[in-house]
Amino acid sequence: MTVQQFGAGASSDRARHWHDIDWARCHREVRRLQARIVKAQQAGKYGRLKALQWLLTHSFSGKALAVKRVTENRGKRTPGVDGITWSTPKSKLEAVLSLKRRGYQPRPLRRIFIPKANGKQRPLGIPCMVDRAQQALHLLALEPVAETTADPNSYGFRSVRSTADAIEQCFRALARSDCAQWILEADIRSCFDEISHDWLVANIPTDKAILQKWLKAGYLHNRVLHSTQAGTPQGGIVSPALMNMTLDGLERALHAQFGRRGRNPTKVHIVRYADDFIVTGATREVLADEVQPMVEQFLAERGLSLSPEKTRITHIDDGFDFLGMNVRKYGGKLLIKPARTSVQRFLRKLRDIVKNNATARQDWLIRKLNPLIQGWANYHRHVVSKRIFSNISHAIWQCLWRWARRRHPRKNARWIRAKYFRVVGSNHWVFGIETSRTPGTGEPKLLTLYDIASTPIRRHRKIRAAANPFDPQWESYFEEHLGLAMMDSLKGRKRLIRLWLSQERTCPVCHQMITKSSGWRLTHLERVIDGGTDASRNLLMLHPDCHGIARGRRFSVVKPAPATGL
């Protein structure tokens, strides 16, 4: 089987099977329309913009990508109030063909509650699959507009942006000695639940009738139907974009009032991640008497308000917590570290896992802990974390040592150490176990706990504020930016880097770039059970979504019959 066979698919509008859809063509058609939407928005041609959005939301390619998204994300097995999920190729293709505007009526959301870090509960609305697909379809047409009109320093729920970009912007706004000394920590009260429906319908450039139906769909809780008079439900695919567009314009309003960069003597700057944001200022009076009233007026027009209990003005020498980081100056030098509450919450979660698995196998416990430890380390590895990583490593060792001692109360420390800990290089206390032997060499494979203290600290490469992933003018910039991030994530794994580069950094199934955020999976061109090897020439790097599509096509590809010589 060849790479071309993995990427081959029927013409997208004539597909008879889910795995026959030409995903590369779908992406190409949607990206072309999205680029035209950006151009129309920049030129102020709103009639053309509306026509292009209509074309996208009525195209087979847009509908196919919308269904693909909702059937391959984390919530694909969670049904709405109708109890339906699309889990088979046949049901997915039928869903694509059934997505129509005429006669569409969204069903109420299924309301559940998830715990928050402060002990309270956050309401979450789960739409039905057809409503998720409709939202994903209209988001394809809305997102290019949202990116074009977004505030430059808004980083939450946006393509290619992350919390690391927001934290790096905090550093740039506060690090120098002539930067602002005061910070307004703003907290919007129940942002998702209180956005004005009238404002959304009047200002969001999307299908007004469909948007009105989503907003008024209501939700079911304990078999009781509740109406929705305000807000956009957390859990809906389109909700983050609606929330972002509601808050967009605040940065432009502040700059219009106070100026920007060199023409800003009040040093007013804003950094926003979703509904969490900070505003810097030269003095407390500027923030309290001018900035905060202006922010409150801006929010009031949209049905929102600040929380008096959580909104405060802080001096940089006292520091503040933002997105799990503590930002503070020590003797005039700005240091950004993991927040104490974040460290305590992480250790509490880790200790609970260890305590609740007192009788679990060591290899199972390691596999349970490694994603948690490595994920937390990767989130905080762009700030001043080395000492905290070392302290956490010691706390983890203490926790695991107590776990091992409790399992063998009659054994001495030497015996326990020999059973549960290994020597790796110069480290004599590596929590690990031999799981299997390598084929051919017979050498044992050692499964070890991730060493958080060994995580390298690297400065984050911040994205440019004006970069728009839907604008063709920025295409080369994003290829370079995402490529560098991918190379950084594959550092030390030369074989994967060569494989990624040999595929021209794209997935053979959908022809979209494989990035750090998209993730990847390896698949064999010739299966191991059929005699295939793990050599690079027999491997492909695919998106996790495309891996399942490739497996489906593997058995539908008809190989040519061998020649008979007649």
Coordinates of C-alpha atoms in Angstrom, one line a residue:
M1 CA 0.0 0.0 0.0
T2 CA 1.3 3.4 -0.9
V3 CA 1.0 6.9 0.6
Q4 CA -1.2 7.8 -2.4
Q5 CA -3.6 5.1 -1.5
F6 CA -3.9 6.4 2.1
G7 CA -4.7 9.9 0.8
A8 CA -7.0 8.7 -2.0
G9 CA -10.7 9.4 -1.8
A10 CA -13.7 9.8 -3.9
S11 CA -14.8 13.3 -5.1
S12 CA -16.2 14.9 -2.0
D13 CA -19.7 15.6 -3.4
R14 CA -20.1 12.1 -4.9
A15 CA -18.8 10.0 -1.9
R16 CA -20.8 6.9 -1.2
H17 CA -19.0 5.9 2.0
W18 CA -17.6 8.0 4.9
H19 CA -14.0 6.7 4.2
D20 CA -14.3 7.6 0.5
I21 CA -14.6 11.3 1.2
D22 CA -11.7 13.3 -0.2
W23 CA -10.7 15.2 2.9
A24 CA -7.9 17.1 1.2
R25 CA -10.4 18.5 -1.2
C26 CA -12.8 19.4 1.6
H27 CA -10.1 21.3 3.5
R28 CA -9.0 23.0 0.3
E29 CA -12.6 24.2 -0.6
V30 CA -13.3 25.4 2.9
R31 CA -10.0 27.2 3.2
R32 CA -10.6 28.9 -0.1
L33 CA -14.0 30.2 1.0
Q34 CA -12.6 31.2 4.4
A35 CA -9.9 33.3 2.8
R36 CA -12.5 35.0 0.6
I37 CA -14.5 35.8 3.8
V38 CA -11.5 37.4 5.4
K39 CA -10.9 39.5 2.3
A40 CA -14.6 40.6 2.2
Q41 CA -14.4 41.5 5.9
Q42 CA -11.3 43.5 5.5
A43 CA -12.8 45.4 2.5
G44 CA -16.0 46.1 4.4
K45 CA -18.1 44.2 1.7
Y46 CA -20.6 42.8 4.1
G47 CA -23.1 41.7 1.4
R48 CA -20.4 39.6 -0.2
L49 CA -19.4 38.3 3.2
K50 CA -22.9 37.1 3.9
A51 CA -23.1 35.4 0.5
L52 CA -19.8 33.6 1.1
Q53 CA -20.9 32.4 4.5
W54 CA -24.1 31.0 2.8
L55 CA -22.0 29.2 0.3
L56 CA -19.8 27.6 2.9
T57 CA -22.6 26.5 5.2
H58 CA -24.4 24.9 2.2
S59 CA -21.4 23.1 0.8
F60 CA -20.8 19.4 1.1
S61 CA -17.2 20.1 2.2
G62 CA -18.2 22.3 5.1
K63 CA -20.9 19.8 6.3
A64 CA -18.4 16.9 6.1
L65 CA -15.7 18.7 8.1
A66 CA -18.4 19.8 10.7
V67 CA -19.5 16.2 11.2
K68 CA -15.9 15.0 11.2
R69 CA -15.1 17.5 14.0
V70 CA -18.0 16.5 16.3
T71 CA -17.5 12.7 15.8
E72 CA -13.8 12.8 16.5
N73 CA -13.5 15.1 19.5
R74 CA -13.4 14.2 23.1
G75 CA -17.2 14.4 23.5
K76 CA -18.1 12.2 20.6
R77 CA -19.5 9.5 22.9
T78 CA -21.6 11.9 25.0
P79 CA -25.2 12.1 23.7
G80 CA -27.6 15.0 24.1
V81 CA -31.2 14.8 25.3
D82 CA -32.1 12.5 22.3
G83 CA -29.4 9.9 23.3
I84 CA -28.0 9.7 19.8
T85 CA -24.4 9.5 18.8
W86 CA -22.9 9.0 15.4
S87 CA -20.4 6.2 15.8
T88 CA -20.5 4.3 12.5
P89 CA -19.3 5.4 9.0
K90 CA -22.8 5.0 7.7
S91 CA -24.4 7.3 10.3
K92 CA -21.7 9.9 9.8
L93 CA -22.3 10.1 6.0
E94 CA -26.1 10.2 6.6
A95 CA -25.5 13.1 9.1
V96 CA -23.6 15.0 6.4
L97 CA -26.4 14.6 3.9
S98 CA -29.1 15.6 6.5
L99 CA -27.6 18.9 7.6
K100 CA -30.0 21.4 6.2
R101 CA -31.2 24.9 7.2
R102 CA -34.8 24.5 6.1
G103 CA -36.9 22.9 8.9
Y104 CA -34.0 22.9 11.4
Q105 CA -35.0 23.3 15.0
P106 CA -32.4 22.8 17.8
R107 CA -33.3 20.7 20.8
P108 CA -32.8 21.7 24.4
L109 CA -29.4 21.1 25.9
R110 CA -28.7 18.4 28.5
R111 CA -27.6 20.3 31.6
I112 CA -24.8 18.7 33.8
F113 CA -22.6 20.2 36.4
I114 CA -18.8 19.9 36.7
P115 CA -16.7 20.8 39.8
K116 CA -14.6 24.0 39.8
A117 CA -11.3 24.5 41.5
N118 CA -12.9 26.6 44.2
G119 CA -15.3 23.8 45.2
K120 CA -18.3 25.3 43.3
Q121 CA -20.0 23.7 40.3
R122 CA -19.9 25.0 36.7
P123 CA -23.1 24.4 34.6
L124 CA -22.4 22.7 31.3
G125 CA -24.8 22.3 28.4
I126 CA -24.5 19.3 26.1
P127 CA -26.2 19.7 22.7
C128 CA -27.5 16.9 20.5
M129 CA -25.1 15.7 17.8
V130 CA -27.1 17.4 15.0
D131 CA -26.9 20.7 16.9
R132 CA -23.2 20.3 17.5
A133 CA -22.7 19.7 13.8
Q134 CA -24.8 22.7 12.8
Q135 CA -22.8 24.9 15.3
A136 CA -19.5 23.5 13.9
L137 CA -20.7 24.2 10.3
H138 CA -21.6 27.8 11.0
L139 CA -18.4 28.3 13.1
L140 CA -16.4 27.5 9.9
A141 CA -18.0 30.6 8.4
L142 CA -17.9 32.7 11.5
E143 CA -14.3 32.0 12.7
P144 CA -12.6 33.9 9.8
V145 CA -14.6 37.0 10.7
A146 CA -13.8 36.6 14.5
E147 CA -10.1 36.3 13.8
T148 CA -10.1 39.3 11.5
T149 CA -11.9 41.5 14.1
A150 CA -10.4 40.1 17.2
D151 CA -8.4 42.2 19.7
P152 CA -4.6 41.8 19.1
N153 CA -3.9 40.7 22.7
S154 CA -6.8 38.2 23.1
Y155 CA -5.5 34.7 23.4
G156 CA -8.3 32.4 24.6
F157 CA -10.2 30.0 22.3
R158 CA -8.4 31.2 19.2
S159 CA -6.4 29.2 16.6
V160 CA -2.7 28.8 17.3
R161 CA -2.9 30.9 20.4
S162 CA -2.3 29.7 24.0
T163 CA -1.9 30.7 27.6
A164 CA 1.8 30.8 27.0
D165 CA 1.3 33.7 24.6
A166 CA -0.8 35.6 27.1
I167 CA 1.9 35.1 29.8
E168 CA 4.6 36.2 27.5
Q169 CA 2.6 39.4 26.7
C170 CA 2.3 40.0 30.5
F171 CA 6.1 39.8 30.6
R172 CA 6.5 42.3 27.8
A173 CA 4.0 44.7 29.3
L174 CA 5.5 44.7 32.9
A175 CA 9.2 43.6 32.7
R176 CA 11.0 46.9 32.2
S177 CA 11.6 49.5 34.9
D178 CA 9.6 52.1 33.0
C179 CA 6.5 49.8 32.6
A180 CA 3.3 50.0 34.5
Q181 CA 3.3 49.4 38.2
W182 CA -0.4 48.8 38.9
I183 CA -2.6 46.0 37.6
L184 CA -6.4 45.8 37.5
E185 CA -7.3 42.1 38.0
A186 CA -10.8 41.9 36.4
D187 CA -13.3 39.0 36.8
I188 CA -16.5 39.0 34.8
R189 CA -19.4 37.5 36.7
S190 CA -20.9 34.5 35.0
C191 CA -19.7 35.6 31.6
F192 CA -21.2 32.8 29.5
D193 CA -24.5 32.9 31.4
E194 CA -25.3 36.6 31.2
I195 CA -24.4 37.8 27.7
S196 CA -27.3 39.7 26.2
H197 CA -29.2 37.8 23.5
D198 CA -30.3 41.0 21.9
W199 CA -26.7 42.2 21.6
L200 CA -25.5 38.9 20.1
V201 CA -28.3 38.8 17.5
A202 CA -27.6 42.5 16.5
N203 CA -23.8 42.3 16.3
I204 CA -22.7 38.7 15.4
P205 CA -22.3 38.4 11.6
T206 CA -23.9 35.0 11.2
D207 CA -27.2 33.5 10.2
K208 CA -29.5 35.5 12.6
A209 CA -32.4 33.0 12.5
I210 CA -30.2 30.0 13.4
L211 CA -28.4 32.0 16.1
Q212 CA -31.7 33.0 17.6
K213 CA -32.8 29.4 17.7
W214 CA -29.6 28.3 19.5
L215 CA -29.9 31.0 22.1
K216 CA -33.6 30.3 22.9
A217 CA -33.3 26.5 22.8
G218 CA -33.4 26.1 26.6
Y219 CA -32.0 23.2 28.6
L220 CA -33.3 20.1 30.4
H221 CA -32.3 19.5 34.0
N222 CA -33.9 16.7 36.1
R223 CA -36.4 16.2 33.3
V224 CA -37.6 19.8 33.6
L225 CA -37.4 22.2 30.6
H226 CA -35.9 25.6 31.5
S227 CA -35.9 28.6 29.1
T228 CA -32.8 30.7 28.4
Q229 CA -33.3 34.5 28.5
A230 CA -29.5 35.4 28.4
G231 CA -26.1 33.8 27.9
T232 CA -24.6 31.3 25.6
P233 CA -24.2 27.8 27.0
Q234 CA -20.8 26.4 28.0
G235 CA -20.4 23.2 26.1
G236 CA -21.6 24.5 22.7
I237 CA -19.0 24.5 20.0
V238 CA -19.9 28.0 18.9
S239 CA -20.1 29.5 22.4
P240 CA -16.4 30.3 22.8
A241 CA -16.4 32.3 19.5
L242 CA -19.5 34.2 20.6
M243 CA -18.0 35.0 23.9
N244 CA -14.8 36.2 22.3
M245 CA -16.6 38.4 19.8
T246 CA -18.7 39.9 22.7
L247 CA -15.6 41.0 24.5
D248 CA -13.6 42.1 21.3
G249 CA -13.4 45.8 21.0
L250 CA -12.4 46.4 24.6
E251 CA -8.7 46.7 23.7
R252 CA -9.4 49.1 20.9
A253 CA -11.6 51.2 23.1
L254 CA -8.9 51.5 25.8
H255 CA -6.3 52.4 23.1
A256 CA -8.6 55.0 21.6
Q257 CA -9.0 56.6 25.1
F258 CA -5.5 56.3 26.5
G259 CA -3.3 55.8 23.3
R260 CA -0.9 53.0 22.6
R261 CA 2.8 52.3 23.0
G262 CA 4.9 55.5 23.0
R263 CA 1.8 57.7 23.0
N264 CA 0.4 56.1 26.1
P265 CA 1.7 58.0 29.2
T266 CA -0.9 56.2 31.4
K267 CA 0.7 52.8 30.3
V268 CA -2.8 51.3 29.9
H269 CA -2.5 47.8 28.3
I270 CA -4.8 44.8 28.4
V271 CA -4.0 41.1 28.2
R272 CA -7.1 38.8 27.8
Y273 CA -7.5 35.1 27.8
A274 CA -11.2 34.2 27.2
D275 CA -13.1 36.0 30.0
D276 CA -10.1 36.5 32.2
F277 CA -8.1 39.7 31.7
I278 CA -5.8 42.2 33.3
V279 CA -5.3 45.9 32.6
T280 CA -2.0 47.7 33.5
G281 CA -1.8 51.3 34.5
A282 CA 0.8 53.8 35.7
T283 CA -1.1 54.7 38.9
R284 CA -3.9 53.2 41.0
E285 CA -6.0 56.4 40.3
V286 CA -5.9 55.8 36.5
L287 CA -7.2 52.3 36.9
A288 CA -9.7 53.0 39.6
D289 CA -11.1 56.3 38.3
E290 CA -10.8 56.0 34.6
V291 CA -10.2 52.4 33.4
Q292 CA -12.5 50.4 35.6
P293 CA -15.6 52.7 34.9
M294 CA -14.9 52.4 31.2
V295 CA -14.6 48.6 31.4
E296 CA -17.9 48.4 33.4
Q297 CA -19.7 50.6 30.8
F298 CA -18.4 48.4 27.9
L299 CA -19.5 45.2 29.6
A300 CA -22.9 46.7 30.7
E301 CA -23.8 47.3 27.0
R302 CA -23.4 43.5 26.5
G303 CA -25.3 42.5 29.6
L304 CA -22.2 41.7 31.6
S305 CA -20.7 43.1 34.9
L306 CA -17.5 42.8 37.0
S307 CA -17.5 40.7 40.1
P308 CA -16.9 43.2 43.0
E309 CA -15.5 40.4 45.2
K310 CA -12.8 39.2 42.7
T311 CA -12.0 42.5 40.9
R312 CA -9.0 44.3 42.6
I313 CA -6.1 46.6 41.9
T314 CA -2.7 45.3 42.8
H315 CA 0.9 46.6 42.8
I316 CA 3.4 44.7 40.8
D317 CA 5.6 44.3 43.9
D318 CA 2.8 42.4 45.6
G319 CA 2.2 40.3 42.5
F320 CA -0.9 38.7 41.1
D321 CA -2.0 35.3 39.8
F322 CA -3.1 34.9 36.2
L323 CA -3.7 31.6 34.3
G324 CA -2.1 29.5 36.9
M325 CA 1.1 31.8 37.1
N326 CA 2.2 34.3 39.7
V327 CA 3.6 37.5 38.2
R328 CA 5.6 39.6 40.6
K329 CA 8.6 41.9 40.8
Y330 CA 11.4 41.1 43.2
G331 CA 13.7 44.1 43.8
G332 CA 12.7 45.5 40.4
K333 CA 13.1 42.2 38.5
L334 CA 10.0 40.6 37.1
L335 CA 9.7 36.8 37.7
I336 CA 6.8 34.7 36.5
K337 CA 6.5 31.4 38.4
P338 CA 3.8 28.7 38.8
A339 CA 1.2 30.0 41.3
R340 CA 1.2 28.5 44.7
T341 CA -2.4 27.5 44.4
S342 CA -1.7 25.7 41.1
V343 CA 1.2 23.8 42.7
Q344 CA -0.9 22.8 45.7
R345 CA -3.9 21.7 43.5
F346 CA -1.5 19.6 41.3
L347 CA 0.1 17.9 44.3
R348 CA -3.3 17.3 45.9
K349 CA -4.6 15.6 42.7
L350 CA -1.4 13.5 42.4
R351 CA -1.6 12.4 46.0
D352 CA -5.2 11.4 45.7
I353 CA -4.4 9.2 42.7
V354 CA -1.6 7.5 44.6
K355 CA -3.7 7.1 47.7
N356 CA -6.7 5.7 45.8
N357 CA -4.5 3.1 44.0
A358 CA -2.8 1.6 47.1
T359 CA -3.1 -2.0 45.6
A360 CA -2.5 -1.1 41.9
R361 CA 0.4 -2.6 39.9
Q362 CA 3.4 -0.3 39.7
D363 CA 3.3 -0.2 35.9
W364 CA -0.4 0.8 35.9
L365 CA 0.3 3.6 38.5
I366 CA 3.2 5.0 36.4
R367 CA 1.0 5.1 33.3
K368 CA -1.6 6.9 35.3
L369 CA 0.8 9.5 36.7
N370 CA 3.0 10.2 33.7
P371 CA 0.5 12.1 31.6
L372 CA -0.5 14.2 34.6
I373 CA 3.1 15.1 35.5
Q374 CA 4.3 15.7 32.0
G375 CA 1.3 17.8 31.1
W376 CA 1.7 20.0 34.2
A377 CA 5.4 20.4 33.5
N378 CA 4.9 21.3 29.8
Y379 CA 2.3 24.0 30.8
H380 CA 4.8 25.7 33.2
R381 CA 8.1 25.1 31.4
H382 CA 8.2 28.5 29.8
V383 CA 8.5 30.4 33.1
V384 CA 10.8 30.4 36.1
S385 CA 10.0 26.9 37.3
K386 CA 13.2 25.0 37.8
R387 CA 13.3 25.2 41.6
I388 CA 9.6 24.4 41.9
F389 CA 10.0 21.4 39.6
S390 CA 12.8 20.2 41.9
N391 CA 10.6 20.6 45.0
I392 CA 7.7 18.8 43.3
S393 CA 10.0 16.0 42.3
H394 CA 10.9 15.5 45.9
A395 CA 7.3 15.7 47.0
I396 CA 6.4 13.0 44.4
W397 CA 9.3 10.8 45.7
Q398 CA 8.0 11.1 49.2
C399 CA 4.5 10.2 48.2
L400 CA 5.6 7.1 46.3
W401 CA 7.9 6.0 49.1
R402 CA 5.0 6.1 51.5
W403 CA 2.9 4.2 48.9
A404 CA 5.6 1.5 48.7
R405 CA 6.2 1.3 52.5
R406 CA 2.5 0.8 53.1
R407 CA 2.4 -2.1 50.7
H408 CA 5.1 -4.0 52.6
P409 CA 5.0 -3.0 56.2
R410 CA 7.3 -6.0 57.3
K411 CA 10.1 -5.3 54.7
N412 CA 13.0 -3.1 55.3
A413 CA 13.9 0.0 53.3
R414 CA 16.7 -1.8 51.3
W415 CA 14.3 -4.4 50.0
I416 CA 11.6 -1.8 49.1
R417 CA 14.1 0.3 47.3
A418 CA 15.4 -2.7 45.3
K419 CA 11.8 -3.7 44.3
Y420 CA 10.4 -0.3 43.2
F421 CA 13.3 1.9 42.3
R422 CA 16.0 1.6 39.6
V423 CA 19.3 3.2 38.8
V424 CA 19.3 5.3 35.6
G425 CA 22.5 7.1 34.9
S426 CA 23.5 9.1 38.0
N427 CA 20.0 8.9 39.5
H428 CA 19.6 6.0 41.9
W429 CA 16.0 6.6 42.9
V430 CA 14.0 6.3 39.7
F431 CA 10.5 4.9 40.2
G432 CA 10.3 2.2 37.5
I433 CA 9.7 -1.4 36.6
E434 CA 10.8 -3.8 33.8
T435 CA 7.7 -4.5 31.7
S436 CA 8.9 -6.6 28.8
R437 CA 11.9 -7.5 26.6
T438 CA 12.8 -5.9 23.3
P439 CA 12.4 -8.3 20.4
G440 CA 15.7 -9.4 18.9
T441 CA 18.0 -8.1 21.6
G442 CA 16.2 -9.6 24.6
E443 CA 17.0 -6.5 26.7
P444 CA 14.4 -5.6 29.3
K445 CA 12.2 -2.5 28.7
L446 CA 12.2 -0.1 31.6
L447 CA 9.1 1.9 32.3
T448 CA 9.9 4.8 34.5
L449 CA 8.1 7.7 36.1
Y450 CA 8.5 11.0 34.3
D451 CA 11.2 13.1 36.0
I452 CA 9.7 16.6 36.3
A453 CA 13.0 18.0 37.5
S454 CA 14.6 17.2 34.2
T455 CA 12.1 19.3 32.2
P456 CA 14.1 21.9 30.3
I457 CA 13.0 25.6 30.7
R458 CA 12.6 27.3 27.4
R459 CA 11.3 30.8 26.6
H460 CA 8.1 30.7 24.7
R461 CA 8.1 32.1 21.2
K462 CA 5.1 34.4 21.2
I463 CA 2.8 34.6 18.2
R464 CA 2.5 38.0 16.5
A465 CA -0.5 39.9 17.7
A466 CA -1.9 40.7 14.2
A467 CA -1.4 37.1 12.7
N468 CA -4.5 35.7 11.2
P469 CA -4.5 32.0 10.3
F470 CA -7.3 32.4 7.7
D471 CA -5.5 35.2 5.8
P472 CA -3.3 33.9 3.0
Q473 CA -0.8 36.7 3.6
W474 CA 0.1 35.0 6.9
E475 CA 0.4 31.5 5.5
S476 CA 4.2 31.4 5.4
Y477 CA 4.5 32.9 8.9
F478 CA 2.3 30.2 10.4
E479 CA 4.1 27.4 8.5
E480 CA 7.4 28.7 10.1
H481 CA 5.8 29.3 13.5
L482 CA 4.1 25.9 13.7
G483 CA 7.1 24.2 12.2
L484 CA 9.5 25.5 14.9
A485 CA 7.0 24.5 17.7
M486 CA 6.8 21.0 16.2
M487 CA 10.6 20.7 15.9
D488 CA 10.9 21.8 19.5
S489 CA 8.4 19.1 20.6
L490 CA 10.3 16.4 18.7
K491 CA 13.7 17.5 20.0
G492 CA 15.9 14.5 20.5
R493 CA 13.7 12.2 18.4
K494 CA 15.6 12.3 15.1
R495 CA 13.7 9.5 13.5
L496 CA 10.4 11.2 13.9
I497 CA 11.8 14.5 12.7
R498 CA 13.1 12.8 9.5
L499 CA 9.7 11.1 8.9
W500 CA 7.8 14.4 9.5
L501 CA 10.1 16.2 7.0
S502 CA 10.0 13.5 4.4
Q503 CA 6.2 13.9 4.4
E504 CA 6.7 17.6 3.8
R505 CA 5.2 18.2 7.3
T506 CA 1.7 17.2 6.2
C507 CA -0.7 14.3 6.8
P508 CA -1.1 12.1 3.7
V509 CA -4.8 11.7 4.4
C510 CA -6.1 15.3 4.7
H511 CA -2.9 17.1 3.4
Q512 CA -3.1 19.5 6.4
M513 CA 0.0 20.3 8.4
I514 CA 0.9 18.1 11.4
T515 CA 1.6 20.3 14.3
K516 CA 2.3 20.1 18.0
S517 CA -1.3 21.0 18.8
S518 CA -2.8 18.6 16.3
G519 CA -0.9 15.7 17.6
W520 CA 0.1 12.6 15.5
R521 CA 0.0 8.8 15.4
L522 CA 2.2 6.4 13.5
T523 CA 0.8 3.7 11.2
H524 CA 2.4 1.0 9.1
L525 CA 2.0 0.9 5.4
E526 CA 2.3 -2.9 5.5
R527 CA 0.9 -4.3 8.7
V528 CA 3.3 -6.1 11.1
I529 CA 1.2 -9.2 11.0
D530 CA 1.6 -9.2 7.2
G531 CA 5.4 -9.0 7.5
G532 CA 5.8 -5.2 7.8
T533 CA 8.7 -3.8 9.8
D534 CA 9.2 -0.7 12.0
A535 CA 11.6 0.8 9.4
S536 CA 11.0 4.4 8.5
R537 CA 10.1 3.5 4.9
N538 CA 7.1 1.4 6.3
L539 CA 5.8 4.2 8.6
L540 CA 3.5 7.1 8.1
M541 CA 2.8 10.0 10.5
L542 CA -0.9 10.9 10.5
H543 CA -3.3 13.0 12.5
P544 CA -5.0 11.0 15.2
D545 CA -8.4 11.6 13.4
C546 CA -6.9 10.5 10.1
H547 CA -5.5 7.4 11.6
G548 CA -9.0 5.9 11.9
I549 CA -9.8 6.9 8.3
A550 CA -6.6 5.3 7.1
R551 CA -7.5 2.1 8.8
G552 CA -10.9 2.2 7.2
R553 CA -9.4 2.7 3.8
R554 CA -6.8 0.0 4.2
F555 CA -9.5 -2.7 3.8
S556 CA -11.4 -0.9 1.1
V557 CA -8.4 -0.5 -1.3
V558 CA -8.6 -3.0 -4.1
K559 CA -5.1 -4.1 -5.0
P560 CA -4.5 -5.2 -8.6
A561 CA -4.6 -8.9 -9.3
P562 CA -1.3 -10.6 -10.0
A563 CA -0.4 -11.2 -13.6
T564 CA -1.1 -14.8 -14.8
G565 CA 1.1 -14.7 -17.9
L566 CA -1.8 -15.5 -20.3

